[in-house]
PDB file of C-alpha atoms in Angstrom:
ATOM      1  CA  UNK A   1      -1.233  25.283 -16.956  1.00  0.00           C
ATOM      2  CA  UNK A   2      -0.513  21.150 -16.374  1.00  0.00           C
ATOM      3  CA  UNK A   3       0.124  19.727 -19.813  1.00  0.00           C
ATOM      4  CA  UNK A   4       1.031  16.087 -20.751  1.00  0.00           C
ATOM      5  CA  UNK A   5       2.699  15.503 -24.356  1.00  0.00           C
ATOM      6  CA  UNK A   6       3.167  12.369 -25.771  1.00  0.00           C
ATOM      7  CA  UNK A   7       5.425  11.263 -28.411  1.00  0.00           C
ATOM      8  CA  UNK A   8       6.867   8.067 -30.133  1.00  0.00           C
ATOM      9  CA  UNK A   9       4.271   6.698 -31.871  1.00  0.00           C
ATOM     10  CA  UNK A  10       4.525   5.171 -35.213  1.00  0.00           C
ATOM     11  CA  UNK A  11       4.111   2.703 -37.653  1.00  0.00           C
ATOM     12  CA  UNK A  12       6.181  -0.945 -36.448  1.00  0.00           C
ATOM     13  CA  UNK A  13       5.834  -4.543 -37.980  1.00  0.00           C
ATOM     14  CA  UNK A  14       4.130  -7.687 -35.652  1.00  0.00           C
ATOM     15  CA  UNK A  15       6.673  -8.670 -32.837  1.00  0.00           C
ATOM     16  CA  UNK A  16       8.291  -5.336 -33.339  1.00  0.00           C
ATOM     17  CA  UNK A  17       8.407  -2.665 -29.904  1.00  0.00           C
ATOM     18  CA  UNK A  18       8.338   1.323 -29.525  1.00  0.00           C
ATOM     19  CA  UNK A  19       8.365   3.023 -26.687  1.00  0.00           C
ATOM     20  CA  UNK A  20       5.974   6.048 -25.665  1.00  0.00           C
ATOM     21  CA  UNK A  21       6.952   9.085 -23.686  1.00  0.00           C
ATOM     22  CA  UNK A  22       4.779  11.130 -21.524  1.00  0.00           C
ATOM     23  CA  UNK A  23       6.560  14.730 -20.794  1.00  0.00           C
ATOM     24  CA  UNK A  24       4.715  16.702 -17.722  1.00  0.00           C
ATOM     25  CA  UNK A  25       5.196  20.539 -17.542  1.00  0.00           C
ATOM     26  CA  UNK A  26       3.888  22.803 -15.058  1.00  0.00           C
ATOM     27  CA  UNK A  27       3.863  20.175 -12.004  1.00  0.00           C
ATOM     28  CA  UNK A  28       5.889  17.692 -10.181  1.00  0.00           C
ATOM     29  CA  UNK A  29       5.653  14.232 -11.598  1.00  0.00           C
ATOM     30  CA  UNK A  30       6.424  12.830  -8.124  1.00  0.00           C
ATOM     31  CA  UNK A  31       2.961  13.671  -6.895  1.00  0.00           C
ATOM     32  CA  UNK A  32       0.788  12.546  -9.646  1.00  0.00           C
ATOM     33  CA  UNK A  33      -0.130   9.108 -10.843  1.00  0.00           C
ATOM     34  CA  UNK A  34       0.369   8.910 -14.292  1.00  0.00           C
ATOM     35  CA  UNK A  35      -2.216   5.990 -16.510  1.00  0.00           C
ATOM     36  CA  UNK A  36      -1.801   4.699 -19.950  1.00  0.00           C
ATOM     37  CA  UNK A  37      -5.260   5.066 -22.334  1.00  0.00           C
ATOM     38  CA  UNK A  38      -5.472   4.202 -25.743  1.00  0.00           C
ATOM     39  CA  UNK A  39      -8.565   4.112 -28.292  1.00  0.00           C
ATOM     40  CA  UNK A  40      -8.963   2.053 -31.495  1.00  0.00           C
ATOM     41  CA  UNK A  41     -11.138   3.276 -34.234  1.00  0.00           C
ATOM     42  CA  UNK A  42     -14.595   2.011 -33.624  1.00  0.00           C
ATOM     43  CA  UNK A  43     -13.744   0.813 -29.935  1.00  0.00           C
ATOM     44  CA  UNK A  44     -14.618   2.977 -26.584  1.00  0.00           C
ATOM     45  CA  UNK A  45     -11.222   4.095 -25.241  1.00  0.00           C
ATOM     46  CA  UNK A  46      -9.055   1.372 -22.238  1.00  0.00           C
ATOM     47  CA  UNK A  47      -6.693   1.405 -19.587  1.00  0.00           C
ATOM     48  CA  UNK A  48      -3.629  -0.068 -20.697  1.00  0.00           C
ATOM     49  CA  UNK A  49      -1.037   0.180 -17.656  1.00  0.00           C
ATOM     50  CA  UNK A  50      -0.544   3.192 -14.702  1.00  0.00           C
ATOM     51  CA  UNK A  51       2.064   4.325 -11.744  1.00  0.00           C
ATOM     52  CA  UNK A  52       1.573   5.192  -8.912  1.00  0.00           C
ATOM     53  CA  UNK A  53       3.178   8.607  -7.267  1.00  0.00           C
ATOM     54  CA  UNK A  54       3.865   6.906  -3.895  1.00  0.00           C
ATOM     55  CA  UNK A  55       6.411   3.900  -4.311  1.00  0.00           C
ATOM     56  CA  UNK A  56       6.281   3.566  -8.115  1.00  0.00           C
ATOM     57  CA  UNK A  57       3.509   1.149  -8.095  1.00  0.00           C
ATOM     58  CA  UNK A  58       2.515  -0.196 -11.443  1.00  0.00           C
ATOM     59  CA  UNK A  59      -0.622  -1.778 -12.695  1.00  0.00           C
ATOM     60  CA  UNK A  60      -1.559  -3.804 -16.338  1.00  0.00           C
ATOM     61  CA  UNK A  61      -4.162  -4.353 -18.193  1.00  0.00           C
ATOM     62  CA  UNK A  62      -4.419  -8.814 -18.736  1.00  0.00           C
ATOM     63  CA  UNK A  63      -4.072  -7.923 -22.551  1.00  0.00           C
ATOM     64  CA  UNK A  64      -0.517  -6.001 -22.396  1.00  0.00           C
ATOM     65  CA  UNK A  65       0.942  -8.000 -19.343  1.00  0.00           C
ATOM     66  CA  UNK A  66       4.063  -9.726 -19.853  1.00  0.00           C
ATOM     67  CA  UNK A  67       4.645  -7.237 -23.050  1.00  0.00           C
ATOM     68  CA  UNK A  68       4.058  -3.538 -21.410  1.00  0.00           C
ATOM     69  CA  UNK A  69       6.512  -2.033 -19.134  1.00  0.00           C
ATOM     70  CA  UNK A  70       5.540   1.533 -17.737  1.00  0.00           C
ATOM     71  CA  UNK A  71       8.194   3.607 -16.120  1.00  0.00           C
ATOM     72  CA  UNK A  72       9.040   7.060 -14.482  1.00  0.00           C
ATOM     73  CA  UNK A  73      11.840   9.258 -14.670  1.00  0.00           C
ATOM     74  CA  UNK A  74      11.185  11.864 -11.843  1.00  0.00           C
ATOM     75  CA  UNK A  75      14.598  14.138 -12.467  1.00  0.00           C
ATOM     76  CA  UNK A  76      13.213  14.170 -16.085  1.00  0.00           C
ATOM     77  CA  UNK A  77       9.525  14.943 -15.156  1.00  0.00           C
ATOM     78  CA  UNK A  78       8.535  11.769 -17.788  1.00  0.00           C
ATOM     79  CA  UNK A  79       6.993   8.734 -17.848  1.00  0.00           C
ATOM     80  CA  UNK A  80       7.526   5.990 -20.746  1.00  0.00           C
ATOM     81  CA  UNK A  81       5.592   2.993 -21.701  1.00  0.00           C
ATOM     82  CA  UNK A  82       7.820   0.412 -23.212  1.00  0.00           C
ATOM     83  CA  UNK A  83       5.916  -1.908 -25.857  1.00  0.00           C
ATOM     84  CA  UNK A  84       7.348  -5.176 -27.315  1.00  0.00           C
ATOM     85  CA  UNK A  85       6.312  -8.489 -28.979  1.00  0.00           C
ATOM     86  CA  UNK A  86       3.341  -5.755 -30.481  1.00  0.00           C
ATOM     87  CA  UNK A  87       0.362  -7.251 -31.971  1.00  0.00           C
ATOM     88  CA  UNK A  88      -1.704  -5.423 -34.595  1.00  0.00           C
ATOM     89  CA  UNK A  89      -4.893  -5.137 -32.429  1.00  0.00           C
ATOM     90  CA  UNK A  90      -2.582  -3.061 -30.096  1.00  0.00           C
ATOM     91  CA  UNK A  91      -3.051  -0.488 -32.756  1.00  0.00           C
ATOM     92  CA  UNK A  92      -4.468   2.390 -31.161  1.00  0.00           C
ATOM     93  CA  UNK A  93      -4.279   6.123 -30.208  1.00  0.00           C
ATOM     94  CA  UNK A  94      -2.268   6.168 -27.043  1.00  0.00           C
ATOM     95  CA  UNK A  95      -3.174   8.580 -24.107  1.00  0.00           C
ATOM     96  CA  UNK A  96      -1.099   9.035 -20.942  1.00  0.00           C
ATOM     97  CA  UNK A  97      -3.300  10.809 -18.312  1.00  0.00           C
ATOM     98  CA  UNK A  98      -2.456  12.303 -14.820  1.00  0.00           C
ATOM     99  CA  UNK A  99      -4.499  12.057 -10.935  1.00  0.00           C
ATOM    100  CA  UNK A 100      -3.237  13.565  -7.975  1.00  0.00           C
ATOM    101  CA  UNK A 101      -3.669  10.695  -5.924  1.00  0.00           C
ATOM    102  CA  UNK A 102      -1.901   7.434  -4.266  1.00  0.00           C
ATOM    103  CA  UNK A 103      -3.756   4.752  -5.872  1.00  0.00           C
ATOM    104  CA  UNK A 104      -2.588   3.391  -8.955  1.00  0.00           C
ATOM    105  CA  UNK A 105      -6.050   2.496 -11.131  1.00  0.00           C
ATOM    106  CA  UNK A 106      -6.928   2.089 -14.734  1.00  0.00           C
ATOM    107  CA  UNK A 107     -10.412   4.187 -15.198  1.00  0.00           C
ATOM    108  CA  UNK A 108     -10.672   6.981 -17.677  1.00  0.00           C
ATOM    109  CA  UNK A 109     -12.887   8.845 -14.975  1.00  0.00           C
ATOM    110  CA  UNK A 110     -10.616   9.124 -12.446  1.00  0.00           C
ATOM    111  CA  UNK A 111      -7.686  11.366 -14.551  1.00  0.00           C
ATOM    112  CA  UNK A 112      -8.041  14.849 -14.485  1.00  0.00           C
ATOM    113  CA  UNK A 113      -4.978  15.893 -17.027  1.00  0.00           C
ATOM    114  CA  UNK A 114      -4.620  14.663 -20.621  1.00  0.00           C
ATOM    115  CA  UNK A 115      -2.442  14.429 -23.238  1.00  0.00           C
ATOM    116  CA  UNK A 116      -3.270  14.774 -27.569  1.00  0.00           C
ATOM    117  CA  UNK A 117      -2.274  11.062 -28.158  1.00  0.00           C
ATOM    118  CA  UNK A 118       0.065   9.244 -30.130  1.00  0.00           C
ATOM    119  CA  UNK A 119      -0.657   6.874 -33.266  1.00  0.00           C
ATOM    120  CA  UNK A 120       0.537   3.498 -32.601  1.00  0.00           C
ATOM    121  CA  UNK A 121       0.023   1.264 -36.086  1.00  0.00           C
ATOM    122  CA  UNK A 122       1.124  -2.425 -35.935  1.00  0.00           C
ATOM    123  CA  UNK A 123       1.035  -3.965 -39.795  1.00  0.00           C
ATOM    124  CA  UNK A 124       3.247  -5.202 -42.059  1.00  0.00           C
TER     125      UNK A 124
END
């Protein structure tokens, strides 16, 4: 009955940006903390970024710092993960994932709600 979708993946040159969306249905976004995942082919799947559902909170992964902003829109029941200055070994499925609790963290385990993923390709 919870479902996370994401969307706005695609194909985008080095230095170029995209930005993910994470739509929630059958809950309120203001009590979950939502977390960023993505998985490269060959590679076990990593936090990327996460926000908290008290105070907005937001953590980042040291190799998407400085590049990665993740955001919520509670009246729109989404969350967004805005990527620029991408680098091709940022190429990845992307996962956003949801907890119902405070603490903003970046381990796979700790989600209990998923979404299908988005393709994120960075080549020229």
């Amino acid at each position: 009955q919870l479902q996370l979708v994401e969307s706005g993946g695609g194909l985008v040159q080095p230095g170029g940006s995209l930005r993910l969306s994470c739509a929630l249905s059958g809950f309120t976004l203001d009590y979950y903390t939502i977390g960023w995942f993505r998985q490269a082919p060959g590679k076990e799947r990593e936090g990327v970024s996460c926000i908290s559902s008290i105070g907005g909170s937001t953590n980042y992964d040291d190799s998407v710092q400085g590049r990665f902003t993740v955001s919520r829109d509670n009246a729109k029941n989404t969350v967004y993960l805005q990527m620029n200055s991408l680098k091709p070994e940022d190429t990845a499925v992307y996962y956003c994932a949801a907890r119902r609790r405070r603490m903003c963290v970046m381990e796979s385990s700790q989600y209990d709600y998923w979404g299908q993923g988005t393709q994120v390709t960075v080549s020229s």
